[in-house]
Structure formats: C-alpha cells, structure tokens
Amino acid sequence: MGENQVTINKINIRLLAIKALTEINRQGAYANIVLAHYIRTYELHDLDRRFFTELVYGVIRRRNYLDAIIVALTNKPIHRLSSIVVEILRLGLYQIFYMDKVPHTAAVNESVKLAKKFVRGLSGFVNGVLRNAIRKIDNLSIDKLAHDEDERIAYTYNQPLWLIQRWQREMGLSKTIGLCEWFNEQSCLIARINTLKISIEDCLIELEQSGWTIKQHEYIKEAVYIISHKESLSTHPLVVTGKITFMDIASMLVAHVVAPKDGDYILDVCAAPGGKTMHLAAMMHNTGHIIASDIHEHKLALMNQNAKRLGVTNVETRLQDGRDLHDLYGQSFDKVLVDAPCSGLGILQKKLDMRWRKNEKHLEELPKLQSMILDEAAKVVKEGGILVYSTCTINHLENEDVVNHFLMTHKDFIVDDISEYLHLPTPNKMLAINPATDRMDGFFMARLRKEKL
C-alpha cells in the first residue's frame, strides 16, 4: 500500500472537492485534467472516487442555479462574496438539493468545518445560509427563482442564460430544449480501434473476452461503444498497448472526410491533442508523411508520447502558428486539415466547465482567427488537393459563414460533397452535426478541392 493510500483515509473528500473547484472556477484549470490529477495523486478508489467526482462535476454542472440560490439567500451578487465562501456554499447547497444520501446536517456541518479551515470569521455566515436554505427549500425551486422562461430553461438544463437566448433566436424553443436535453445527458464512452496495432475483428474479440459489453458502430467500423467495462480504463492492456484509444464518433468522421490515401503528404494544422492526426496515420497504414503543427509546445510533446503508444511512425510534430504557413511549405500538400480553434459549443456534454468559460463576444471574435488560418492553409494545398475545415461547435458564424466567406475570396476552391465519404445527410454539401438528432458531438465539416487552373 502506497503512502498516498495510507494518507487518504485521513483526508476529507469535501476538502479535496473545494480545492479542485477553486482550481477550475478561479484559476481556469480544466475539470477533466484536475479530477484525473487528484484521483491519481491521492489514489482515490471506489466510493471516495465516485463521491469526489459527483461533488465536483455536480457543482460545475449546476453552477448557475446554485448561484441563484446563494443570491436569493444572501441578497448579494456573487462577485460581492468571498470566492472561497462561494465555493463552500455551492458545495453545501449541491449536497442539500441533489444528494439524497447525504443528510442535511452533514452537508451543513462539513461546510462549516471547511469555512473554519479556509476563512476567518465566516463560518457562522456559511452555517446561517445553509440552514436557511433547508428551511426555505420549497421556495428555492427553479420555478420560484427563475424570472422568465429563458432563465427557467437555463437553470433546468444548466446552460448560461446568454446561450439559451441565442439558441432561442436561432432555432426556436423546441430545438433549444432538445439540444439542452442532449447536453444534460451522460456522455457515451467510445473507443477507436487502432488498426496499426490490431485488426478490428481481433480487437472486438479481445474486448468481449475482457468482459466488456460493446457495440460496434454501424458504418464507422473502427468505432466501438463501450457500454460497460471491467478494471480501470487507463491501466487496461488494450489501452496501455495502444490497441484502442478514446474519441467521439464525430471526431472520427473528420478523418473519413479527409479520406487520406497511402503515401499522401498531409498537413494537420492546429493538430493538438492529436486524436485526428493518429486516426489519419492509421488510415494511411503509416505510409506517406503527416506534419502535425500546433502553437502549444507541451501539447506536441504529449502527441509524440501518444504516437509512440499507438505505434504511429509517419507523423512529424512541429511548433508552428497556423497563421504563418506559406513561406515554410509552398503549394506542396495533397491534403490539409484545419481543425480550427473554436467555441466548442458542440462538446458541452463532455466538458461541463466549458459552458461557463464562454461569452457571446468570444463567439463573434473567433471567425476572424479561423478565417486567417483557413486562408493561410489554402496557400499550401497543391492543385487538385483537398482542404478540410472542421470545428467542434454549432455556431454558424464559425462554420458555414467562415467557409462561405472563404469561397467568395478563393475562386480556385470548390466544395466537395461530403456525402460521398459519409453516411449522413449533407445540406449544401457540408456537414453540420446536430447533437440532439445525430446523437454525437456537434461538429461542422467542409471538404474543399483546389481546382487545377
């Protein structure tokens, strides 16, 4: 038994949750990375891991409603309260309102202990607010706190009010609620079979022999839904040896839209974290050459580690800004993938904290950057070559509008019909995935061919 495992018996899981929430909400750390770090560092197992995960993700998911309760009980805006007190109150309120197995007294008492540990003189305030919440619980429902229908939807489905209002304008009430319901569901675990290490058939057999319940995707044959599994995912032999890796169906579709051929010379712009790069390599059977560029050096290092695990040998990573490509490469690539930096509104189901990091101004500023990268990428595609533009957002300003503007200013490019490469309807020859109806992450893809003039 390791030292951390001995120590963890003395550690308050709620204390760890407060520290994690502070890193996520106050320091901008990513929730999935923070949780994985804490679980690994403190060797959390079984009940402790599940309790810790529910506390952190639960508070993140319900943040706007929990804040509305705090404002109603304190008559103060959130920014006027101590940041650590806010996190303690959110944690306590989440237990009171959403965790039936936690007695109200335990939620209050443990929150007071946290307040005594972190802030001087405010434990009484925390105690009073939480006890008041228990007394007034029937008057603190979403219906009672919401001022209008948009706010009620925002609290019910855990989305920022500005985003609900935007979706309402763009798609109406019914489609907005459908989208919110999808983002509120538990995400599926999906694996890509790495055909560089194992055949699809043999991998399916190994997965079943491991006691996993799986379902193969109907037409993306290397994609497998993991319905249930045994043992830790990170330590399972199929994962450790690189025979499988985890990514959503929509992410896998991107490589099929690129449709690489053996021996192709490919540039993957903004490539990190590299899932699509490695998929392209597998489809090319490690032939040809892929240059995977990104502006984040530490992410390139992780890509190199992942390539080694997956047995990828035809990828070269480069520290490179996607807005400055032409002088380095010329018109040389058979295919170029621009998986552009975007608002990420299509993957809110998987990244709960992302919804609270965005704002409307951000959505309207991104197309300028995306267009700059796409314009530069177009310069390095050879005549007859392919340029694929993809995002993981459902914001038309970042999707169709960027591509349509590109086509107006680049008469040497035409739109290839994506339906030739996928089994999905493609209005305007492009693909805009609606998560609520297509049951996968919300992605956009356009395949552009450079004509021979």
GROMACS .gro file of C-alpha atoms in nm:
model
  453
    1MET     CA    1   0.000   0.000   0.000
    2GLY     CA    2   0.146   0.336  -0.109
    3GLU     CA    3   0.197   0.637   0.114
    4ASN     CA    4  -0.087   0.828  -0.054
    5GLN     CA    5  -0.326   0.541   0.009
    6VAL     CA    6  -0.244   0.544   0.380
    7THR     CA    7  -0.289   0.921   0.393
    8ILE     CA    8  -0.619   0.933   0.206
    9ASN     CA    9  -0.807   0.772   0.491
   10LYS     CA   10  -0.745   1.093   0.686
   11ILE     CA   11  -0.837   1.328   0.401
   12ASN     CA   12  -1.175   1.493   0.380
   13ILE     CA   13  -1.311   1.433   0.029
   14ARG     CA   14  -1.509   1.757   0.052
   15LEU     CA   15  -1.181   1.937   0.120
   16LEU     CA   16  -1.035   1.793  -0.198
   17ALA     CA   17  -1.350   1.897  -0.384
   18ILE     CA   18  -1.316   2.258  -0.267
   19LYS     CA   19  -0.953   2.267  -0.376
   20ALA     CA   20  -1.044   2.119  -0.714
   21LEU     CA   21  -1.333   2.361  -0.764
   22THR     CA   22  -1.110   2.654  -0.678
   23GLU     CA   23  -0.858   2.547  -0.941
   24ILE     CA   24  -1.134   2.504  -1.201
   25ASN     CA   25  -1.355   2.806  -1.130
   26ARG     CA   26  -1.096   3.056  -1.005
   27GLN     CA   27  -0.773   2.956  -1.176
   28GLY     CA   28  -0.911   2.841  -1.510
   29ALA     CA   29  -0.792   2.481  -1.490
   30TYR     CA   30  -0.978   2.220  -1.694
   31ALA     CA   31  -1.209   1.997  -1.492
   32ASN     CA   32  -1.115   1.666  -1.653
   33ILE     CA   33  -0.745   1.730  -1.601
   34VAL     CA   34  -0.791   1.844  -1.240
   35LEU     CA   35  -1.006   1.544  -1.148
   36ALA     CA   36  -0.766   1.297  -1.305
   37HIS     CA   37  -0.476   1.461  -1.119
   38TYR     CA   38  -0.649   1.444  -0.779
   39ILE     CA   39  -0.772   1.088  -0.827
   40ARG     CA   40  -0.422   0.976  -0.928
   41THR     CA   41  -0.232   1.179  -0.667
   42TYR     CA   42  -0.445   1.070  -0.372
   43GLU     CA   43  -0.514   0.721  -0.510
   44LEU     CA   44  -0.889   0.759  -0.472
   45HIS     CA   45  -1.073   0.433  -0.520
   46ASP     CA   46  -1.434   0.318  -0.543
   47LEU     CA   47  -1.659   0.515  -0.306
   48ASP     CA   48  -1.416   0.802  -0.248
   49ARG     CA   49  -1.356   0.846  -0.620
   50ARG     CA   50  -1.728   0.840  -0.702
   51PHE     CA   51  -1.815   1.081  -0.419
   52PHE     CA   52  -1.537   1.320  -0.517
   53THR     CA   53  -1.634   1.310  -0.886
   54GLU     CA   54  -2.002   1.370  -0.816
   55LEU     CA   55  -1.928   1.664  -0.587
   56VAL     CA   56  -1.701   1.838  -0.835
   57TYR     CA   57  -1.892   1.768  -1.154
   58GLY     CA   58  -2.226   1.822  -0.979
   59VAL     CA   59  -2.130   2.170  -0.860
   60ILE     CA   60  -1.987   2.260  -1.202
   61ARG     CA   61  -2.298   2.137  -1.384
   62ARG     CA   62  -2.548   2.316  -1.154
   63ARG     CA   63  -2.342   2.629  -1.101
   64ASN     CA   64  -2.588   2.889  -1.230
   65TYR     CA   65  -2.881   2.753  -1.028
   66LEU     CA   66  -2.668   2.716  -0.714
   67ASP     CA   67  -2.557   3.076  -0.758
   68ALA     CA   68  -2.919   3.187  -0.794
   69ILE     CA   69  -2.994   3.021  -0.459
   70ILE     CA   70  -2.696   3.196  -0.298
   71VAL     CA   71  -2.810   3.535  -0.430
   72ALA     CA   72  -3.167   3.473  -0.308
   73LEU     CA   73  -3.046   3.379   0.041
   74THR     CA   74  -2.780   3.647   0.085
   75ASN     CA   75  -2.927   3.934  -0.117
   76LYS     CA   76  -2.579   3.990  -0.258
   77PRO     CA   77  -2.438   3.934  -0.609
   78ILE     CA   78  -2.186   3.651  -0.632
   79HIS     CA   79  -1.893   3.883  -0.703
   80ARG     CA   80  -1.951   4.063  -0.372
   81LEU     CA   81  -1.893   3.744  -0.171
   82SER     CA   82  -1.564   3.579  -0.077
   83SER     CA   83  -1.467   3.345  -0.363
   84ILE     CA   84  -1.385   3.057  -0.130
   85VAL     CA   85  -1.711   3.108   0.061
   86VAL     CA   86  -1.897   3.088  -0.271
   87GLU     CA   87  -1.732   2.752  -0.346
   88ILE     CA   88  -1.815   2.621   0.002
   89LEU     CA   89  -2.177   2.734  -0.031
   90ARG     CA   90  -2.210   2.581  -0.378
   91LEU     CA   91  -2.076   2.252  -0.245
   92GLY     CA   92  -2.306   2.254   0.058
   93LEU     CA   93  -2.613   2.351  -0.145
   94TYR     CA   94  -2.543   2.084  -0.405
   95GLN     CA   95  -2.547   1.819  -0.131
   96ILE     CA   96  -2.868   1.959   0.018
   97PHE     CA   97  -3.057   1.987  -0.311
   98TYR     CA   98  -2.921   1.694  -0.512
   99MET     CA   99  -2.766   1.425  -0.291
  100ASP     CA  100  -3.040   1.237  -0.111
  101LYS     CA  101  -2.795   1.005   0.065
  102VAL     CA  102  -2.617   1.295   0.236
  103PRO     CA  103  -2.807   1.410   0.549
  104HIS     CA  104  -2.871   1.784   0.555
  105THR     CA  105  -2.696   1.810   0.891
  106ALA     CA  106  -2.382   1.651   0.746
  107ALA     CA  107  -2.384   1.889   0.448
  108VAL     CA  108  -2.409   2.189   0.684
  109ASN     CA  109  -2.162   2.070   0.946
  110GLU     CA  110  -1.894   1.970   0.695
  111SER     CA  111  -1.934   2.303   0.513
  112VAL     CA  112  -1.888   2.492   0.840
  113LYS     CA  113  -1.568   2.294   0.906
  114LEU     CA  114  -1.441   2.391   0.561
  115ALA     CA  115  -1.521   2.756   0.627
  116LYS     CA  116  -1.328   2.746   0.955
  117LYS     CA  117  -1.032   2.598   0.771
  118PHE     CA  118  -1.027   2.841   0.477
  119VAL     CA  119  -1.165   3.177   0.601
  120ARG     CA  120  -1.163   3.360   0.930
  121GLY     CA  121  -1.490   3.470   1.084
  122LEU     CA  122  -1.726   3.347   0.810
  123SER     CA  123  -1.816   3.000   0.937
  124GLY     CA  124  -2.125   3.146   1.104
  125PHE     CA  125  -2.230   3.306   0.777
  126VAL     CA  126  -2.196   2.973   0.595
  127ASN     CA  127  -2.388   2.796   0.870
  128GLY     CA  128  -2.669   3.053   0.855
  129VAL     CA  129  -2.704   3.048   0.476
  130LEU     CA  130  -2.718   2.670   0.453
  131ARG     CA  131  -2.962   2.628   0.742
  132ASN     CA  132  -3.178   2.897   0.587
  133ALA     CA  133  -3.169   2.703   0.259
  134ILE     CA  134  -3.303   2.393   0.436
  135ARG     CA  135  -3.585   2.593   0.597
  136LYS     CA  136  -3.681   2.762   0.270
  137ILE     CA  137  -3.611   2.472   0.036
  138ASP     CA  138  -3.963   2.471  -0.111
  139ASN     CA  139  -3.932   2.839  -0.203
  140LEU     CA  140  -3.596   2.794  -0.375
  141SER     CA  141  -3.709   2.577  -0.665
  142ILE     CA  142  -3.614   2.667  -1.021
  143ASP     CA  143  -3.969   2.778  -1.095
  144LYS     CA  144  -3.965   3.010  -0.794
  145LEU     CA  145  -3.624   3.164  -0.870
  146ALA     CA  146  -3.646   3.199  -1.249
  147HIS     CA  147  -3.769   3.539  -1.365
  148ASP     CA  148  -3.873   3.425  -1.713
  149GLU     CA  149  -3.888   3.121  -1.942
  150ASP     CA  150  -3.532   3.162  -2.072
  151GLU     CA  151  -3.395   3.170  -1.718
  152ARG     CA  152  -3.603   2.867  -1.622
  153ILE     CA  153  -3.455   2.672  -1.915
  154ALA     CA  154  -3.106   2.790  -1.824
  155TYR     CA  155  -3.142   2.667  -1.464
  156THR     CA  156  -3.315   2.343  -1.563
  157TYR     CA  157  -3.058   2.242  -1.822
  158ASN     CA  158  -2.750   2.406  -1.669
  159GLN     CA  159  -2.662   2.643  -1.950
  160PRO     CA  160  -2.563   3.012  -1.947
  161LEU     CA  161  -2.860   3.244  -1.996
  162TRP     CA  162  -2.698   3.427  -2.289
  163LEU     CA  163  -2.653   3.097  -2.474
  164ILE     CA  164  -3.015   2.994  -2.418
  165GLN     CA  165  -3.129   3.330  -2.551
  166ARG     CA  166  -2.902   3.296  -2.855
  167TRP     CA  167  -3.024   2.944  -2.936
  168GLN     CA  168  -3.385   3.057  -2.894
  169ARG     CA  169  -3.331   3.329  -3.155
  170GLU     CA  170  -3.156   3.094  -3.395
  171MET     CA  171  -3.358   2.774  -3.368
  172GLY     CA  172  -3.667   2.830  -3.154
  173LEU     CA  173  -3.787   2.682  -2.826
  174SER     CA  174  -3.834   2.316  -2.921
  175LYS     CA  175  -3.491   2.270  -3.081
  176THR     CA  176  -3.324   2.463  -2.799
  177ILE     CA  177  -3.473   2.231  -2.538
  178GLY     CA  178  -3.377   1.925  -2.745
  179LEU     CA  179  -3.020   2.047  -2.760
  180CYS     CA  180  -3.015   2.121  -2.387
  181GLU     CA  181  -3.151   1.774  -2.306
  182TRP     CA  182  -2.869   1.615  -2.507
  183PHE     CA  183  -2.602   1.822  -2.335
  184ASN     CA  184  -2.751   1.723  -1.999
  185GLU     CA  185  -2.724   1.350  -2.069
  186GLN     CA  186  -2.436   1.131  -1.956
  187SER     CA  187  -2.189   1.106  -2.243
  188CYS     CA  188  -2.116   0.770  -2.405
  189LEU     CA  189  -1.773   0.610  -2.382
  190ILE     CA  190  -1.647   0.542  -2.733
  191ALA     CA  191  -1.321   0.384  -2.843
  192ARG     CA  192  -1.138   0.383  -3.174
  193ILE     CA  193  -0.973   0.055  -3.263
  194ASN     CA  194  -0.617   0.129  -3.367
  195THR     CA  195  -0.568  -0.079  -3.680
  196LEU     CA  196  -0.192  -0.017  -3.669
  197LYS     CA  197  -0.178  -0.249  -3.367
  198ILE     CA  198  -0.467  -0.491  -3.413
  199SER     CA  199  -0.735  -0.587  -3.661
  200ILE     CA  200  -1.091  -0.474  -3.593
  201GLU     CA  201  -1.210  -0.834  -3.568
  202ASP     CA  202  -0.939  -0.941  -3.321
  203CYS     CA  203  -0.994  -0.631  -3.107
  204LEU     CA  204  -1.368  -0.696  -3.080
  205ILE     CA  205  -1.290  -1.048  -2.961
  206GLU     CA  206  -1.037  -0.922  -2.702
  207LEU     CA  207  -1.282  -0.662  -2.571
  208GLU     CA  208  -1.553  -0.922  -2.524
  209GLN     CA  209  -1.308  -1.166  -2.365
  210SER     CA  210  -1.218  -0.890  -2.118
  211GLY     CA  211  -1.579  -0.892  -2.001
  212TRP     CA  212  -1.668  -0.563  -2.166
  213THR     CA  213  -2.010  -0.501  -2.318
  214ILE     CA  214  -1.960  -0.331  -2.653
  215LYS     CA  215  -2.142  -0.231  -2.969
  216GLN     CA  216  -1.970  -0.163  -3.299
  217HIS     CA  217  -2.076   0.147  -3.492
  218GLU     CA  218  -2.289   0.065  -3.794
  219TYR     CA  219  -2.062   0.220  -4.059
  220ILE     CA  220  -1.750   0.355  -3.882
  221LYS     CA  221  -1.623   0.006  -3.824
  222GLU     CA  222  -1.326   0.107  -3.611
  223ALA     CA  223  -1.561   0.282  -3.365
  224VAL     CA  224  -1.692   0.090  -3.063
  225TYR     CA  225  -1.941   0.200  -2.797
  226ILE     CA  226  -1.823   0.083  -2.453
  227ILE     CA  227  -2.149   0.007  -2.271
  228SER     CA  228  -1.978  -0.142  -1.967
  229HIS     CA  229  -1.621  -0.234  -1.878
  230LYS     CA  230  -1.416  -0.400  -1.609
  231GLU     CA  231  -1.099  -0.271  -1.444
  232SER     CA  232  -0.955   0.078  -1.479
  233LEU     CA  233  -0.961   0.213  -1.833
  234SER     CA  234  -0.619   0.375  -1.805
  235THR     CA  235  -0.447   0.053  -1.699
  236HIS     CA  236  -0.630  -0.193  -1.924
  237PRO     CA  237  -0.386  -0.379  -2.154
  238LEU     CA  238  -0.575  -0.277  -2.469
  239VAL     CA  239  -0.533   0.089  -2.373
  240VAL     CA  240  -0.176   0.066  -2.243
  241THR     CA  241  -0.057  -0.113  -2.558
  242GLY     CA  242  -0.235   0.135  -2.784
  243LYS     CA  243  -0.479  -0.109  -2.940
  244ILE     CA  244  -0.766   0.125  -2.855
  245THR     CA  245  -0.790   0.497  -2.788
  246PHE     CA  246  -1.089   0.709  -2.690
  247MET     CA  247  -1.262   0.967  -2.910
  248ASP     CA  248  -1.615   1.055  -3.019
  249ILE     CA  249  -1.776   0.936  -3.341
  250ALA     CA  250  -1.787   1.293  -3.474
  251SER     CA  251  -1.410   1.327  -3.425
  252MET     CA  252  -1.358   1.006  -3.621
  253LEU     CA  253  -1.572   1.135  -3.906
  254VAL     CA  254  -1.316   1.409  -3.971
  255ALA     CA  255  -1.050   1.162  -4.086
  256HIS     CA  256  -1.304   0.996  -4.315
  257VAL     CA  257  -1.383   1.336  -4.467
  258VAL     CA  258  -1.011   1.397  -4.527
  259ALA     CA  259  -1.009   1.047  -4.683
  260PRO     CA  260  -0.631   1.003  -4.687
  261LYS     CA  261  -0.463   0.764  -4.926
  262ASP     CA  262  -0.149   0.562  -4.869
  263GLY     CA  263   0.155   0.777  -4.943
  264ASP     CA  264  -0.022   1.113  -4.906
  265TYR     CA  265   0.166   1.422  -4.787
  266ILE     CA  266  -0.064   1.582  -4.527
  267LEU     CA  267  -0.059   1.889  -4.304
  268ASP     CA  268  -0.271   1.886  -3.989
  269VAL     CA  269  -0.297   2.247  -3.871
  270CYS     CA  270  -0.387   2.311  -3.503
  271ALA     CA  271  -0.334   1.938  -3.452
  272ALA     CA  272  -0.321   1.904  -3.073
  273PRO     CA  273  -0.425   1.697  -2.886
  274GLY     CA  274  -0.375   1.472  -3.188
  275GLY     CA  275  -0.662   1.226  -3.195
  276LYS     CA  276  -0.747   1.305  -3.556
  277THR     CA  277  -0.379   1.302  -3.655
  278MET     CA  278  -0.334   0.950  -3.521
  279HIS     CA  279  -0.653   0.836  -3.693
  280LEU     CA  280  -0.525   0.968  -4.026
  281ALA     CA  281  -0.197   0.783  -3.970
  282ALA     CA  282  -0.384   0.457  -3.911
  283MET     CA  283  -0.596   0.504  -4.224
  284MET     CA  284  -0.272   0.560  -4.420
  285HIS     CA  285  -0.115   0.244  -4.273
  286ASN     CA  286   0.184   0.451  -4.152
  287THR     CA  287   0.276   0.538  -4.511
  288GLY     CA  288   0.333   0.886  -4.654
  289HIS     CA  289   0.403   1.173  -4.417
  290ILE     CA  290   0.189   1.385  -4.183
  291ILE     CA  291   0.312   1.714  -4.042
  292ALA     CA  292   0.114   1.793  -3.726
  293SER     CA  293   0.159   2.155  -3.621
  294ASP     CA  294   0.038   2.347  -3.318
  295ILE     CA  295   0.132   2.654  -3.115
  296HIS     CA  296   0.142   2.469  -2.780
  297GLU     CA  297   0.478   2.300  -2.728
  298HIS     CA  298   0.367   2.092  -2.428
  299LYS     CA  299   0.078   1.951  -2.631
  300LEU     CA  300   0.314   1.848  -2.908
  301ALA     CA  301   0.519   1.657  -2.650
  302LEU     CA  302   0.203   1.472  -2.545
  303MET     CA  303   0.126   1.398  -2.909
  304ASN     CA  304   0.469   1.242  -2.952
  305GLN     CA  305   0.410   1.023  -2.646
  306ASN     CA  306   0.071   0.919  -2.780
  307ALA     CA  307   0.215   0.841  -3.123
  308LYS     CA  308   0.467   0.608  -2.961
  309ARG     CA  309   0.191   0.429  -2.765
  310LEU     CA  310  -0.021   0.391  -3.079
  311GLY     CA  311   0.265   0.276  -3.299
  312VAL     CA  312   0.242   0.578  -3.531
  313THR     CA  313   0.564   0.638  -3.725
  314ASN     CA  314   0.465   0.870  -4.013
  315VAL     CA  315   0.381   1.181  -3.805
  316GLU     CA  316   0.621   1.470  -3.752
  317THR     CA  317   0.517   1.731  -3.495
  318ARG     CA  318   0.616   2.097  -3.542
  319LEU     CA  319   0.574   2.408  -3.328
  320GLN     CA  320   0.400   2.631  -3.579
  321ASP     CA  321   0.141   2.910  -3.589
  322GLY     CA  322  -0.138   2.826  -3.832
  323ARG     CA  323  -0.147   3.189  -3.946
  324ASP     CA  324   0.205   3.164  -4.090
  325LEU     CA  325   0.247   2.862  -4.318
  326HIS     CA  326   0.308   2.961  -4.680
  327ASP     CA  327   0.674   3.063  -4.658
  328LEU     CA  328   0.759   2.730  -4.497
  329TYR     CA  329   0.583   2.486  -4.724
  330GLY     CA  330   0.470   2.634  -5.056
  331GLN     CA  331   0.196   2.454  -5.253
  332SER     CA  332   0.303   2.105  -5.158
  333PHE     CA  333   0.037   1.914  -4.963
  334ASP     CA  334  -0.207   1.657  -5.101
  335LYS     CA  335  -0.443   1.728  -4.813
  336VAL     CA  336  -0.459   1.988  -4.537
  337LEU     CA  337  -0.679   1.961  -4.228
  338VAL     CA  338  -0.771   2.277  -4.040
  339ASP     CA  339  -0.937   2.163  -3.718
  340ALA     CA  340  -0.983   2.523  -3.615
  341PRO     CA  341  -0.979   2.673  -3.265
  342CYS     CA  342  -1.347   2.728  -3.187
  343SER     CA  343  -1.603   2.795  -2.916
  344GLY     CA  344  -1.655   2.422  -2.853
  345LEU     CA  345  -2.033   2.453  -2.822
  346GLY     CA  346  -2.078   2.111  -2.979
  347ILE     CA  347  -1.899   1.925  -2.698
  348LEU     CA  348  -2.068   2.073  -2.392
  349GLN     CA  349  -2.190   1.727  -2.294
  350LYS     CA  350  -1.834   1.610  -2.230
  351LYS     CA  351  -1.678   1.932  -2.099
  352LEU     CA  352  -1.912   2.066  -1.832
  353ASP     CA  353  -1.690   2.356  -1.733
  354MET     CA  354  -1.657   2.487  -2.090
  355ARG     CA  355  -2.007   2.641  -2.089
  356TRP     CA  356  -1.910   2.880  -1.808
  357ARG     CA  357  -1.589   2.990  -1.985
  358LYS     CA  358  -1.759   3.126  -2.296
  359ASN     CA  359  -1.930   3.454  -2.373
  360GLU     CA  360  -2.113   3.596  -2.673
  361LYS     CA  361  -1.828   3.829  -2.766
  362HIS     CA  362  -1.593   3.529  -2.787
  363LEU     CA  363  -1.821   3.361  -3.042
  364GLU     CA  364  -1.822   3.668  -3.261
  365GLU     CA  365  -1.445   3.723  -3.246
  366LEU     CA  366  -1.336   3.367  -3.333
  367PRO     CA  367  -1.435   3.375  -3.704
  368LYS     CA  368  -1.162   3.631  -3.775
  369LEU     CA  369  -0.894   3.396  -3.639
  370GLN     CA  370  -1.050   3.095  -3.813
  371SER     CA  371  -1.057   3.276  -4.146
  372MET     CA  372  -0.694   3.379  -4.111
  373ILE     CA  373  -0.588   3.018  -4.052
  374LEU     CA  374  -0.804   2.885  -4.337
  375ASP     CA  375  -0.669   3.150  -4.577
  376GLU     CA  376  -0.312   3.058  -4.489
  377ALA     CA  377  -0.379   2.683  -4.513
  378ALA     CA  378  -0.522   2.728  -4.861
  379LYS     CA  379  -0.182   2.853  -4.981
  380VAL     CA  380  -0.008   2.521  -4.909
  381VAL     CA  381  -0.257   2.293  -5.088
  382LYS     CA  382  -0.133   2.174  -5.424
  383GLU     CA  383  -0.351   2.193  -5.735
  384GLY     CA  384  -0.611   1.918  -5.719
  385GLY     CA  385  -0.550   1.884  -5.344
  386ILE     CA  386  -0.801   1.888  -5.059
  387LEU     CA  387  -0.854   2.138  -4.776
  388VAL     CA  388  -1.081   2.022  -4.491
  389TYR     CA  389  -1.219   2.273  -4.241
  390SER     CA  390  -1.369   2.137  -3.920
  391THR     CA  391  -1.485   2.267  -3.582
  392CYS     CA  392  -1.649   2.121  -3.275
  393THR     CA  393  -1.909   2.395  -3.248
  394ILE     CA  394  -2.268   2.452  -3.361
  395ASN     CA  395  -2.226   2.826  -3.415
  396HIS     CA  396  -2.293   2.914  -3.780
  397LEU     CA  397  -2.069   3.223  -3.755
  398GLU     CA  398  -1.772   2.989  -3.705
  399ASN     CA  399  -1.893   2.727  -3.952
  400GLU     CA  400  -2.090   2.796  -4.269
  401ASP     CA  401  -2.018   3.168  -4.258
  402VAL     CA  402  -1.640   3.115  -4.243
  403VAL     CA  403  -1.648   2.869  -4.534
  404ASN     CA  404  -1.881   3.081  -4.747
  405HIS     CA  405  -1.661   3.386  -4.697
  406PHE     CA  406  -1.358   3.175  -4.789
  407LEU     CA  407  -1.523   3.058  -5.112
  408MET     CA  408  -1.606   3.416  -5.209
  409THR     CA  409  -1.240   3.515  -5.183
  410HIS     CA  410  -1.083   3.192  -5.315
  411LYS     CA  411  -1.231   3.122  -5.657
  412ASP     CA  412  -0.984   2.836  -5.712
  413PHE     CA  413  -1.161   2.623  -5.447
  414ILE     CA  414  -1.491   2.438  -5.483
  415VAL     CA  415  -1.695   2.241  -5.227
  416ASP     CA  416  -1.668   1.863  -5.245
  417ASP     CA  417  -1.987   1.682  -5.146
  418ILE     CA  418  -1.914   1.520  -4.808
  419SER     CA  419  -2.198   1.269  -4.859
  420GLU     CA  420  -1.961   1.076  -5.084
  421TYR     CA  421  -1.746   0.999  -4.779
  422LEU     CA  422  -2.005   0.967  -4.502
  423HIS     CA  423  -2.346   0.813  -4.438
  424LEU     CA  424  -2.503   1.137  -4.319
  425PRO     CA  425  -2.720   1.399  -4.493
  426THR     CA  426  -2.513   1.697  -4.605
  427PRO     CA  427  -2.714   2.009  -4.699
  428ASN     CA  428  -2.502   2.246  -4.911
  429LYS     CA  429  -2.252   1.958  -4.946
  430MET     CA  430  -2.119   2.041  -4.598
  431LEU     CA  431  -2.185   1.857  -4.271
  432ALA     CA  432  -2.335   2.029  -3.967
  433ILE     CA  433  -2.395   1.772  -3.694
  434ASN     CA  434  -2.686   1.842  -3.459
  435PRO     CA  435  -2.604   1.658  -3.133
  436ALA     CA  436  -2.970   1.625  -3.034
  437THR     CA  437  -3.072   1.444  -3.353
  438ASP     CA  438  -2.747   1.284  -3.470
  439ARG     CA  439  -2.655   1.157  -3.119
  440MET     CA  440  -2.290   1.258  -3.131
  441ASP     CA  441  -2.079   1.566  -3.063
  442GLY     CA  442  -2.176   1.876  -3.258
  443PHE     CA  443  -1.918   1.913  -3.533
  444PHE     CA  444  -1.902   2.100  -3.862
  445MET     CA  445  -1.701   1.986  -4.165
  446ALA     CA  446  -1.643   2.119  -4.515
  447ARG     CA  447  -1.427   1.950  -4.782
  448LEU     CA  448  -1.280   2.196  -5.030
  449ARG     CA  449  -1.100   2.099  -5.350
  450LYS     CA  450  -0.837   2.320  -5.514
  451GLU     CA  451  -0.908   2.321  -5.883
  452LYS     CA  452  -0.642   2.293  -6.148
  453LEU     CA  453  -0.647   2.627  -6.327
   0.00000   0.00000   0.00000
